[in-house]
CSV table of C-alpha atoms in Angstrom, one decimal:
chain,number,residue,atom,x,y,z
A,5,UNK,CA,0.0,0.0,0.0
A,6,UNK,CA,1.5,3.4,-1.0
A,7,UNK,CA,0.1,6.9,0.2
A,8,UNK,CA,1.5,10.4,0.0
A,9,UNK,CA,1.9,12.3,3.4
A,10,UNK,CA,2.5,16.2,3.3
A,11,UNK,CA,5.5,17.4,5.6
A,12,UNK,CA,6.9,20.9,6.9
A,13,UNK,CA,10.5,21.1,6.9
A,14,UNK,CA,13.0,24.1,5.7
A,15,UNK,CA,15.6,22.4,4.5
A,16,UNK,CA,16.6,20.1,2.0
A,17,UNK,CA,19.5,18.7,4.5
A,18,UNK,CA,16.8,18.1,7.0
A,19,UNK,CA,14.0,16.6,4.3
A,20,UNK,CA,16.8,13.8,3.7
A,21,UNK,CA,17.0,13.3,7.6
A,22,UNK,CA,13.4,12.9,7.6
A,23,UNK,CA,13.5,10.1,4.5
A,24,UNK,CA,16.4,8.4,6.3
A,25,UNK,CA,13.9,8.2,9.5
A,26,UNK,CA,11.4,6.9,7.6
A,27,UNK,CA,12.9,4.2,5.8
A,28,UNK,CA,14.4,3.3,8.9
A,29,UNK,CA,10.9,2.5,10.5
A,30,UNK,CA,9.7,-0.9,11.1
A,31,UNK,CA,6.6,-1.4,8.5
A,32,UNK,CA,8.0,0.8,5.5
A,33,UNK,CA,9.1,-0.5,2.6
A,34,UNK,CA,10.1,2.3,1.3
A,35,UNK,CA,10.1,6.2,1.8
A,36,UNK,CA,11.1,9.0,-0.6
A,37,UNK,CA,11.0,13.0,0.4
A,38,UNK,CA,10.9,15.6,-2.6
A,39,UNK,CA,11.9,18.7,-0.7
A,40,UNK,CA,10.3,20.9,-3.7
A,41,UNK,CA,6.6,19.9,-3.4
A,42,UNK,CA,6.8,18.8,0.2
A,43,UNK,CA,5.6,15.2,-0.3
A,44,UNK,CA,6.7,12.4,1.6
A,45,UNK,CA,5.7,9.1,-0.3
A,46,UNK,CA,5.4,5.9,1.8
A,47,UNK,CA,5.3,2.5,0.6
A,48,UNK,CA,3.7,-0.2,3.5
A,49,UNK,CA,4.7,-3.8,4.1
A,50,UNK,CA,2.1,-6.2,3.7
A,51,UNK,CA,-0.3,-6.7,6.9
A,52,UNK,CA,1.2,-3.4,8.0
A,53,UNK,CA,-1.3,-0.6,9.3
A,54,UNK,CA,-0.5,3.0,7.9
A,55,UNK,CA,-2.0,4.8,10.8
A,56,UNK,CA,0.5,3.0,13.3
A,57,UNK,CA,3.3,3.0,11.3
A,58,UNK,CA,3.1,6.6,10.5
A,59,UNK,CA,2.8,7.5,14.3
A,60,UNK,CA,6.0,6.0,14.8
A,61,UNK,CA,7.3,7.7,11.5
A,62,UNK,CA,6.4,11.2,13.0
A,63,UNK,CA,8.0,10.0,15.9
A,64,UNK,CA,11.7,9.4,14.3
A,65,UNK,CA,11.3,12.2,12.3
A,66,UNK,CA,10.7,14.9,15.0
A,67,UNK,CA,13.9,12.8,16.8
A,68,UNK,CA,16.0,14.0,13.7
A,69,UNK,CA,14.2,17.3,12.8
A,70,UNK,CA,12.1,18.9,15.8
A,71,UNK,CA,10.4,21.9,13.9
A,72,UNK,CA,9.4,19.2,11.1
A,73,UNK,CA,5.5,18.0,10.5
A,74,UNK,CA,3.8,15.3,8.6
A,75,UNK,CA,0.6,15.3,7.6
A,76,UNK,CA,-1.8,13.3,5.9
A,77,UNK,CA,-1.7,14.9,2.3
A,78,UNK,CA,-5.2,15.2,2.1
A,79,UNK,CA,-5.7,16.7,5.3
A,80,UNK,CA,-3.0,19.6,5.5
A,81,UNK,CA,-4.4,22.7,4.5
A,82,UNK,CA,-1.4,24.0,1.9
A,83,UNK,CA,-0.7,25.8,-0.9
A,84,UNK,CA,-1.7,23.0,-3.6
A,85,UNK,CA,-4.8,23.2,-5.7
A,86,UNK,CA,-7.0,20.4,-3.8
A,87,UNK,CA,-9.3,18.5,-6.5
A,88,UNK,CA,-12.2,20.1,-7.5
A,89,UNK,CA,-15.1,19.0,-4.9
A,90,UNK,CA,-13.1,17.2,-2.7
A,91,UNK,CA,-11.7,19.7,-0.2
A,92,UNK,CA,-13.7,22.7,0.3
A,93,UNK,CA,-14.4,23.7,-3.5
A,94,UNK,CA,-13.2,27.2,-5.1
A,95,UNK,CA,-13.8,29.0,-2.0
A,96,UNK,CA,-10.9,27.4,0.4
A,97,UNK,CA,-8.8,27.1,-3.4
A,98,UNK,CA,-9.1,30.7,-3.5
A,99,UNK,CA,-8.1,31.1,0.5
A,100,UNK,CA,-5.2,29.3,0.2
A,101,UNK,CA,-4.3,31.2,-2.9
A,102,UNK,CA,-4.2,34.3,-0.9
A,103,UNK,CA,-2.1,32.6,1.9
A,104,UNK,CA,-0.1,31.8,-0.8
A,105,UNK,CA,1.2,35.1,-1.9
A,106,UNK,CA,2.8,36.3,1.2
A,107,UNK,CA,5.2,35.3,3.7
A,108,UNK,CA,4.0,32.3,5.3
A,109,UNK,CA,3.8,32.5,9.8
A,110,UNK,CA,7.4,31.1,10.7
A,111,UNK,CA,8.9,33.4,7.6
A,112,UNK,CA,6.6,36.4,9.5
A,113,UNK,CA,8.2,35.6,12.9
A,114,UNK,CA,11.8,35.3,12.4
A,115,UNK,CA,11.9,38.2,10.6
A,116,UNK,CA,10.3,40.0,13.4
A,117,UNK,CA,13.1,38.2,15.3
A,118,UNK,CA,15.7,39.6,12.9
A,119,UNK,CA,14.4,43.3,13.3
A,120,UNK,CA,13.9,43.1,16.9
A,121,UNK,CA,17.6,41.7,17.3
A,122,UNK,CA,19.2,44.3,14.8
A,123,UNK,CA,17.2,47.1,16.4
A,124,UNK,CA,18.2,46.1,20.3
A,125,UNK,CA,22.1,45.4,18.8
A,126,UNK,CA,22.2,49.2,17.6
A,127,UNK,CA,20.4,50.5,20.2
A,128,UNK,CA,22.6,49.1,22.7
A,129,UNK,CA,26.2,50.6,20.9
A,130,UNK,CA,24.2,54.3,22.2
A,131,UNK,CA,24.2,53.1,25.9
A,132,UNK,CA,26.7,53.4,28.4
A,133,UNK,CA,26.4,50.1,29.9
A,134,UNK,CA,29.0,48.4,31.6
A,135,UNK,CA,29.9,44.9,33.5
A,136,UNK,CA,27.1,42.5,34.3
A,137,UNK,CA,24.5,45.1,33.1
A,138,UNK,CA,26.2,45.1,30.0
A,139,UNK,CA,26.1,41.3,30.0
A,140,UNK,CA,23.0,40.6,30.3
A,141,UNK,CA,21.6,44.0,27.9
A,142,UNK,CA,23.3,42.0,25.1
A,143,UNK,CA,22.1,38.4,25.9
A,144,UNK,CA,18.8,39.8,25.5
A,145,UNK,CA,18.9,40.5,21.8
A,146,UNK,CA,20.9,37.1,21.2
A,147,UNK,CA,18.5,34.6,22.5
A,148,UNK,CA,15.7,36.9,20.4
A,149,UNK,CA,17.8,35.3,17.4
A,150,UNK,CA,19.7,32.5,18.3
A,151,UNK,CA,17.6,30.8,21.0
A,152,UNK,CA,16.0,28.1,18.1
A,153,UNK,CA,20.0,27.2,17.4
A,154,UNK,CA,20.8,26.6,20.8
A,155,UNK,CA,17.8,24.4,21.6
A,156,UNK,CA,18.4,22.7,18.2
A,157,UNK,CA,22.3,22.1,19.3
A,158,UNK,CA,21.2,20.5,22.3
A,159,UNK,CA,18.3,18.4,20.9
A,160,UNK,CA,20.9,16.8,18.4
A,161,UNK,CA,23.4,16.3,21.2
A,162,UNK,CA,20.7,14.4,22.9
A,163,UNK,CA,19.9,12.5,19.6
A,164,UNK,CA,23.5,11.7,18.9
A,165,UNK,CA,22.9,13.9,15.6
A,166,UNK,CA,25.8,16.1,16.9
A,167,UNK,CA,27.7,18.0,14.2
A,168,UNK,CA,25.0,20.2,12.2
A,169,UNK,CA,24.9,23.4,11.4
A,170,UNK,CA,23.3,24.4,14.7
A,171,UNK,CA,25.7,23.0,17.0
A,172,UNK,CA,28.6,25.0,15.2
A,173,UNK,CA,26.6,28.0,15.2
A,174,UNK,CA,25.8,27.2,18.9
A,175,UNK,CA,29.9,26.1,19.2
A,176,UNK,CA,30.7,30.1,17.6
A,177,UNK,CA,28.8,32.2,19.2
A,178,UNK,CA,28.6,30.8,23.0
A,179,UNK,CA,32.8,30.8,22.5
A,180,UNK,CA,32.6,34.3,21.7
A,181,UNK,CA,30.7,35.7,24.2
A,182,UNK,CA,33.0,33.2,27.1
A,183,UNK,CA,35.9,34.9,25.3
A,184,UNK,CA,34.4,38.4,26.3
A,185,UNK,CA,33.8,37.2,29.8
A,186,UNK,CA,37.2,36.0,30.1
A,187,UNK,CA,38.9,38.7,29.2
A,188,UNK,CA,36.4,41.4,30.5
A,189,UNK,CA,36.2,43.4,26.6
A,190,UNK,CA,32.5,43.1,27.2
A,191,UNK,CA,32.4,43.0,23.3
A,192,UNK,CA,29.7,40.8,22.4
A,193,UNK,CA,28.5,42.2,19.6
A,194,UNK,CA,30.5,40.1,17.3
A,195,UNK,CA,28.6,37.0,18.6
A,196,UNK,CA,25.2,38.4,18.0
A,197,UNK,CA,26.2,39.4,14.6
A,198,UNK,CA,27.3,36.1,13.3
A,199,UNK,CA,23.9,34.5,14.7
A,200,UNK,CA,22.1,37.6,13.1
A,201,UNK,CA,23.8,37.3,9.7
A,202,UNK,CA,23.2,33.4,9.7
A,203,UNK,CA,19.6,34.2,10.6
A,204,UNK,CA,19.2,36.8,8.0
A,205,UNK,CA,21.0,33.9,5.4
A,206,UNK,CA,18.4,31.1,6.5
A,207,UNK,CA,15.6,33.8,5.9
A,208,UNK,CA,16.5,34.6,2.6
A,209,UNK,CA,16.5,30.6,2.0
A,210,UNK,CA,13.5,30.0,3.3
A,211,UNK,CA,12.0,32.5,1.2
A,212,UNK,CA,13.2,31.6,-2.2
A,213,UNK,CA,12.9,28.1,-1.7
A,214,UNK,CA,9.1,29.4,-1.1
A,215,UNK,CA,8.6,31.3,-4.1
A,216,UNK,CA,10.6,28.5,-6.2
A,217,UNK,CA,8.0,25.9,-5.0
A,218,UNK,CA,5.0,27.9,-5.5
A,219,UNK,CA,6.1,29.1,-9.1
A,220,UNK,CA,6.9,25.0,-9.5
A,221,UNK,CA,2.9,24.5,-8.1
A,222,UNK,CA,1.9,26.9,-10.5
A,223,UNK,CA,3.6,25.0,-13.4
A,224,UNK,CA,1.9,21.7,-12.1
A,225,UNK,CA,-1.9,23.1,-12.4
A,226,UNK,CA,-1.7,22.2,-15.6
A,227,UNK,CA,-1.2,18.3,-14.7
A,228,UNK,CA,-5.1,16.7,-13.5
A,229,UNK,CA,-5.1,16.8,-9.6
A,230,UNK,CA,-6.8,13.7,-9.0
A,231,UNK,CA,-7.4,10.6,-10.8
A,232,UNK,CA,-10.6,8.7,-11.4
A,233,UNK,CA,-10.8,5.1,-9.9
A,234,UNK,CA,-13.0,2.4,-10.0
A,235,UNK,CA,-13.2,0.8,-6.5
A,236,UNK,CA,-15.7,-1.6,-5.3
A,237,UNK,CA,-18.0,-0.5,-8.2
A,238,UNK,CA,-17.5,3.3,-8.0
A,239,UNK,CA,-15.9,5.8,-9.2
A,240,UNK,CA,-13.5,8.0,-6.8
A,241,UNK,CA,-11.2,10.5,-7.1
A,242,UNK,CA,-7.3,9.8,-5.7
A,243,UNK,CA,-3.9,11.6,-5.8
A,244,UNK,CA,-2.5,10.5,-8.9
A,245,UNK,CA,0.6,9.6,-6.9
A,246,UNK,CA,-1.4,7.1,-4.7
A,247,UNK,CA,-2.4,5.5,-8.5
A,248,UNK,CA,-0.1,1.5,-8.6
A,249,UNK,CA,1.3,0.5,-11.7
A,250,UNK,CA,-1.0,-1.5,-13.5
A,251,UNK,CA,-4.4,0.1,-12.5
A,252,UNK,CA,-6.7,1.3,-15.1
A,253,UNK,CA,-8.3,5.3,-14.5
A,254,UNK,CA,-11.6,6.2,-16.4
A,255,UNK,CA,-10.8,10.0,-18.1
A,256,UNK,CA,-14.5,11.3,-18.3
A,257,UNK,CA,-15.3,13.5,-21.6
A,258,UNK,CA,-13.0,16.9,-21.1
A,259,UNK,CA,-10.9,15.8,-18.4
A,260,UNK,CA,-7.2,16.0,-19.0
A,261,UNK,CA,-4.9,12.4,-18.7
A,262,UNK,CA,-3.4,12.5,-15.3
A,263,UNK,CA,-1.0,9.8,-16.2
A,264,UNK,CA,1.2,8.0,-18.3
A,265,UNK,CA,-0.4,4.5,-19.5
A,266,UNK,CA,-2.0,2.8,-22.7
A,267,UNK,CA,-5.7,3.3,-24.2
A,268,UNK,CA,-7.9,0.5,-23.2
């Protein structure tokens, strides 16, 4: 049994920790991530029960990648066209549309984050503060920006996923602001800095790997959304990923050919 599970993740590094999870769960034959649509496709053993399997799926996933979230495809309200009729019509197509255009909520957030940082970092070079008020002025604007890293560093640390990208940045900018202590500069601007400029770079990612992937769903509106299915001496509509090899799909009269196959 095969079905298509909808995920939130950020990266491509950590949508290939997420398929390695996966495939590493008793009950799935196989598993395969594509980072650009945000599909996870998951191939069952036989006997096995999805619903089960997945729960444990999610679980080894979020072990790997904490901020990550799967989702039954069908069920996750995203920026894909759902097919016509089956998921809330032209109304919730044209709602999600319109979510679609800006910024989605973690985008929002950490730039918030980035302003608040850079503001409170400025701000601060104005004020004459000194020794362990000065300390504790500038830890305020880091753990605005950093404090995601550093609970990231430790949560690989714990998973024995030590040596990421967080964990250096964690590694940097902690070592920087000891270095201050030690030697009493009370310069700790530098260690903001490189978590704000790493910030500021995993924005911009996040961003144009968003307008990327919705200018790629725009491309694939032209491809059918579902597929028609006779099951049990109906008709239905499925995901034309969830379609085997070898099953036969009625096209009614107008519909576009969802997939590849031969004229019967």
């Amino acid at each position: 049994m095969k079905k298509t599970y909808k995920i939130d993740v950020d990266c491509a590094n950590c949508a290939n920790k997420m398929e390695d999870a996966a495939n590493k769960t008793p009950g799935v034959k196989s598993a395969v991530v594509n980072f650009m649509t945000l599909k996870m496709h998951v191939e069952f053993e036989e006997g096995q029960d999805p619903k089960s399997v997945m729960t444990a799926v999610r679980e080894n996933c979020k072990k790997v990648e904490d901020d990550c979230e799967v989702f039954l495809y069908a069920s996750h309200p995203d920026c894909h066209r759902p097919p016509a009729g089956l998921h809330g019509g032209r109304a919730m197509e044209q709602k999600r549309e319109k979510e679609c255009v800006s910024m989605n909520k973690k985008q929002r957030v950490m730039l918030s984050r980035i302003l608040a940082a850079a503001a409170l970092l400025i701000l601060f070079q104005f004020l004459p503060l000194t020794g362990v008020v000065r300390f504790l002025a500038y830890l305020v604007p880091y753990l605005v920006i950093g404090y995601d890293i550093l609970l990231k560093a430790g949560k690989g640390i714990r998973n024995r996923q030590v040596f990421d990208e967080s964990f250096l940045m964690a590694v940097a900018t902690v070592g920087a602001i000891a270095l201050a202590l030690y030697e009493k500069s009370g310069d700790y601007t530098e260690a903001i800095a490189v978590m704000l400029f790493y910030q500021v770079g995993e924005w911009f990612q996040s961003y144009a790997v968003g307008k990327s992937r919705r200018n790629i769903s725009e491309l694939m509106d032209i491809r059918p959304d579902y597929a028609n299915v006779e099951r049990d001496g109906r008709v239905i509509q499925v995901d034309p990923d969830e379609v085997e090899i070898g099953t036969e799909i009625l096209v009614q009269p107008g519909e576009k050919v969802p997939l590849d196959g031969v004229v019967v």
